[in-house]
Coordinates of C-alpha atoms in Angstrom, one line a residue:
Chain T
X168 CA -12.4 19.3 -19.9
X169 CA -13.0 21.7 -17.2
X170 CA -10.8 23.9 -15.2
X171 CA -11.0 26.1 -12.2
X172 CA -8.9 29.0 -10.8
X173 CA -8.3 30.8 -7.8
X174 CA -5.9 33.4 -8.4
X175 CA -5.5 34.2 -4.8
X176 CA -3.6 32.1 -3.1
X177 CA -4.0 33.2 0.6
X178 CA -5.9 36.1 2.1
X179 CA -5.2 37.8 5.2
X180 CA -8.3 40.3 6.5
X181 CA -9.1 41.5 9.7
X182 CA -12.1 40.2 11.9
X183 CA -15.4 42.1 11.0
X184 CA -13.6 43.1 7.4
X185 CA -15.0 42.2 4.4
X186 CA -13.7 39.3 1.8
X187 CA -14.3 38.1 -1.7
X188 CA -12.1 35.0 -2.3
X189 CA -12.3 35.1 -6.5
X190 CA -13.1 32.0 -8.5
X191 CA -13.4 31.4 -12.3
X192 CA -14.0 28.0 -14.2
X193 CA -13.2 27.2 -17.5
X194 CA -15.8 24.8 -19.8
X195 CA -17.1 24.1 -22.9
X196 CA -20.2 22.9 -21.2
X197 CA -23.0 24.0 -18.4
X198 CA -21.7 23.1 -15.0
X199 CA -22.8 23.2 -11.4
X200 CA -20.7 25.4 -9.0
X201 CA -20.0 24.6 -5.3
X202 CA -17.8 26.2 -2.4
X203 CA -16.4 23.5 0.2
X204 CA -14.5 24.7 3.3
X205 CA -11.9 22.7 4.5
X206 CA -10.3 23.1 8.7
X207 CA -6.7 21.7 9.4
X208 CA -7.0 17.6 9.3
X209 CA -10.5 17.4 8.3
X210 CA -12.6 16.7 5.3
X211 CA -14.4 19.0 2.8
X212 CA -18.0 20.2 3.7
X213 CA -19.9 21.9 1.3
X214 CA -20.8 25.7 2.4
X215 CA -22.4 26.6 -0.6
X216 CA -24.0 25.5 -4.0
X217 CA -25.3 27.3 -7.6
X218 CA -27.3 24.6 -9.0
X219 CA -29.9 26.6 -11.7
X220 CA -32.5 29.7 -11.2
X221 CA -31.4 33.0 -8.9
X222 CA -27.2 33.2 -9.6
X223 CA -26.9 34.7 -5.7
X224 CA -26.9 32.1 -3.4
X225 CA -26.2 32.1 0.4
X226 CA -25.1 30.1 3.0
X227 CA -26.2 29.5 6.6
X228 CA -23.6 30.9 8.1
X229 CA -22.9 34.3 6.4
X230 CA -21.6 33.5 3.3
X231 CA -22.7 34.4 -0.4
X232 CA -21.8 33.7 -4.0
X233 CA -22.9 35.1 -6.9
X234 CA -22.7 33.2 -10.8
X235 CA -21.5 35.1 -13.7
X236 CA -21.8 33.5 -16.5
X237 CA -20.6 36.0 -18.8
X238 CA -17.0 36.1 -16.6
X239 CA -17.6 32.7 -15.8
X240 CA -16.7 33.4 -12.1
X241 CA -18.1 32.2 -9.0
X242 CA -17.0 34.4 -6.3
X243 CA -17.2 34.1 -2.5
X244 CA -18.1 37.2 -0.6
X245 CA -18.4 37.4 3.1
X246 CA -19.6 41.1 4.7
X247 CA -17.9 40.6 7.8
X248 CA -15.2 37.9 8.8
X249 CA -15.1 36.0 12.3
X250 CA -11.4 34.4 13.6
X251 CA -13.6 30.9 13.2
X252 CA -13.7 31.6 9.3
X253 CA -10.0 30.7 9.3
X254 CA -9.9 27.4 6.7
X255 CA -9.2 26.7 3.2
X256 CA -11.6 27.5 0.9
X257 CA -12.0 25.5 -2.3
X258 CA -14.3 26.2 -5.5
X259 CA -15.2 23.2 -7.9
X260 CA -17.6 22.4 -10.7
X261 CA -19.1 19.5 -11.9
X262 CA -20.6 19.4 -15.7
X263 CA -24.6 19.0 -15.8
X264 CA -24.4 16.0 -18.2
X265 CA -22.1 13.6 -19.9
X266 CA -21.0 10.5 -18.6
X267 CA -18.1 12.1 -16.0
X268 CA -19.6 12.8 -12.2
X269 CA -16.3 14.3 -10.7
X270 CA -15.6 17.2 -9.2
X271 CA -13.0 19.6 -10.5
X272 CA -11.3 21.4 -8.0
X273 CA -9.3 24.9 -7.6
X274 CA -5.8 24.7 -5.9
X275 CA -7.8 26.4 -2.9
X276 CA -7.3 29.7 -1.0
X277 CA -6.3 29.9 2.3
X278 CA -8.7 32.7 4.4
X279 CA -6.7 33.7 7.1
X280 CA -8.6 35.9 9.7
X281 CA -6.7 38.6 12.5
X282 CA -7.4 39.9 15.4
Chain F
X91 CA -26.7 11.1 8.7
X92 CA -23.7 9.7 10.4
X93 CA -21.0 11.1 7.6
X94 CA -18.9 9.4 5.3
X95 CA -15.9 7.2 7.7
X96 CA -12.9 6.3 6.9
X97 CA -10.3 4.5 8.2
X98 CA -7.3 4.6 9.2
X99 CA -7.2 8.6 9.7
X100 CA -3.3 8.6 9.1
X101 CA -1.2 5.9 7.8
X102 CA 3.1 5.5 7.9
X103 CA 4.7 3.1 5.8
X104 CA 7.8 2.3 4.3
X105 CA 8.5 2.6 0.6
X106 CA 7.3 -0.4 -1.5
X107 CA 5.0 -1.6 1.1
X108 CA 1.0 -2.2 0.1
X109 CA -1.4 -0.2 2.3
X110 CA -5.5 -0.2 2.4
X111 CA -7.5 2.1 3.0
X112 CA -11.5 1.9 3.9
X113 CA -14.9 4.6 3.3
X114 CA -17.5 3.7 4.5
X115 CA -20.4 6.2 2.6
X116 CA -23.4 7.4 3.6
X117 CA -25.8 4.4 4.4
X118 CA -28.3 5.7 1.6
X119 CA -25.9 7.2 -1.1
X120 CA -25.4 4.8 -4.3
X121 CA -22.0 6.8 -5.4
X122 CA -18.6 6.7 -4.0
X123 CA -15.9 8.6 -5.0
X124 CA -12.2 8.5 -3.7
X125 CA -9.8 11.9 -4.5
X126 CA -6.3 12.4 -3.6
X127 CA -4.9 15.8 -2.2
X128 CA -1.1 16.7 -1.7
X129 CA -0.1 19.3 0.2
X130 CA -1.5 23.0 -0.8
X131 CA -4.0 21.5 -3.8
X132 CA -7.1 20.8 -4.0
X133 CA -8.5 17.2 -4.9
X134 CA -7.9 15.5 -7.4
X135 CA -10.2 12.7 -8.8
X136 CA -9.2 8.9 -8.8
X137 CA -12.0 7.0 -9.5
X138 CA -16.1 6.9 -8.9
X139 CA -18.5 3.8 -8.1
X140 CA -22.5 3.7 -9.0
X141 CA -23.1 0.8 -6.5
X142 CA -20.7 -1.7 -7.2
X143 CA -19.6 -1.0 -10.4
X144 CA -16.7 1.0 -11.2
X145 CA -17.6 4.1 -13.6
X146 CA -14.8 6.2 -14.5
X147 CA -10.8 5.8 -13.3
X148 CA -8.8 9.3 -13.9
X149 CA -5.4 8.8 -15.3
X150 CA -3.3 9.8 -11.7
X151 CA -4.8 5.8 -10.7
X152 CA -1.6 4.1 -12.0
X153 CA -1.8 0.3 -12.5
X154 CA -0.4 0.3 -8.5
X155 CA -3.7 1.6 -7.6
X156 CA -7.1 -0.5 -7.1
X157 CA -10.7 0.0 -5.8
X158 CA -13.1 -1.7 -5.4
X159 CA -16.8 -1.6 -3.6
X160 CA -18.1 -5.2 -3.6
X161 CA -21.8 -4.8 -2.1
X162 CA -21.9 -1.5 -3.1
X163 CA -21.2 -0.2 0.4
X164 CA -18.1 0.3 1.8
X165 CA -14.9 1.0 -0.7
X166 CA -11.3 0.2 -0.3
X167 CA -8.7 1.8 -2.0
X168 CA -5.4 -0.6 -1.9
X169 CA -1.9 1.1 -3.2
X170 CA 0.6 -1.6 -4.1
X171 CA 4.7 -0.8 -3.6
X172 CA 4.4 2.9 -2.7
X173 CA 6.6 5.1 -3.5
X174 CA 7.6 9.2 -2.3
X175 CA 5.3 10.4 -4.4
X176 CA 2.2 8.7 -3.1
X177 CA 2.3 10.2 0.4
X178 CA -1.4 12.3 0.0
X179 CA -4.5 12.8 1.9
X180 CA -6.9 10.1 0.3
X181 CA -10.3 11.4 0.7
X182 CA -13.5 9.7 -0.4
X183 CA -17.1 11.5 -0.4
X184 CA -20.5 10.1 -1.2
X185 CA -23.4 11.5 -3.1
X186 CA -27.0 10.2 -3.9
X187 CA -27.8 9.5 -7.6
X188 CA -28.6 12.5 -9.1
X189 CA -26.4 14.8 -10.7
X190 CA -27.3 18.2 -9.2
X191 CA -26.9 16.0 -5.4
X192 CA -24.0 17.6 -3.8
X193 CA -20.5 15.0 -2.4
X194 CA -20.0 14.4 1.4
X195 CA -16.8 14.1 2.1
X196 CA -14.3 12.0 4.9
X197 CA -12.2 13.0 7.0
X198 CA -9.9 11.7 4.9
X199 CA -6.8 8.9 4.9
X200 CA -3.2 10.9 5.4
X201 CA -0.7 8.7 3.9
X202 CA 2.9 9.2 4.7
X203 CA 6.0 6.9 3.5
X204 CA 8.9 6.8 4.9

């Protein structure tokens, strides 16, 4: 079985700060890695995805993740926050093979961004 | 791309009723998948359609719980005698066959019972 963790919670920052939002998964077998953002009342949408090859992937709007697959971590960086980043930010995985097509989600992280 | 619809967005009923919810997927995606959230998690799976069959059913989908997708298009997710503990956001997200394809989510069902 798989597992994912986000030790943090919530995380207040500044506008134009920096933030890493930490993730690390848990599995006895290869997985795919993908950061959804979620605003009040609304649905996931994915925001990023690690699939196979370079283990730094970006977004379109800014954000960034890099795979370690010796720490088995996933984490979400962002060089400089905007108040519209405000949302919940969820990591999951999803194993490459095997009959189970789920995703496993963290308990999420709220990214809270101040004036 | 229209986005994965469903219906209603928020739902209040009183214990022990049935309710029904409805996804409508992504015209061209082939799987359907329907997740339950409670307040400060994140999704949890329920169950997962390849057309119209139904794959896999997690555990949390008690024996009050059925879905089905009949032409393999839309899904509904029908919850018989609800109790407290069922009030959730239902969410159901769509993917094209392949593994490495990536799930669209709803907006989501918010179920609430009274």
């Amino acid at each position: 079985a798989q597992s994912v963790t986000q030790l943090d919670s919530q995380v207040p920052v500044f506008e134009e700060a920096p933030v890493e939002l930490r993730c690390n998964y848990s599995s006895s077998v290869s997985v795919y890695l993908f950061w959804y953002v979620q605003y009040p009342n609304q649905g996931l949408q994915l925001l990023l995805k690690y699939l196979s090859g370079s283990t730094l992937v970006e977004s379109i709007n800014g954000f960034e993740a890099e795979f370690n697959k010796s720490q088995t971590s996933f984490h979400l960086r962002k060089p400089s926050v905007h108040i519209s980043d405000t949302a919940e930010y969820f990591c999951a995985v999803r194993v490459l093979s095997g009959s189970a097509r789920q995703l496993t989600f963290g308990s999420g992280t709220q990214l809270t961004v101040l004036p | 791309d229209t986005g994965v619809s469903q219906n209603p967005r928020h739902k209040i009923t009183k214990r022990g009723q049935n309710v029904t919810f409805r996804c409508d997927p992504i015209s061209e995606h082939n799987r359907l998948y329907w997740y339950r959230q409670t307040l400060g998690q994140g999704p949890e799976f329920l169950t997962y359609f390849q057309n119209e069959a139904q794959l896999e059913k997690s555990r949390l989908l008690s024996d009050r719980f059925s879905a089905e997708r009949p032409k393999g298009s839309f899904s509904t997710l029908e919850i018989q005698r609800t109790e407290q503990g069922d009030s959730a956001m239902y969410l159901c997200a769509s993917s094209l066959g392949r593994t490495d394809q990536p799930q669209h989510f709803g907006d989501g069902t918010r179920l609430s019972i009274l």
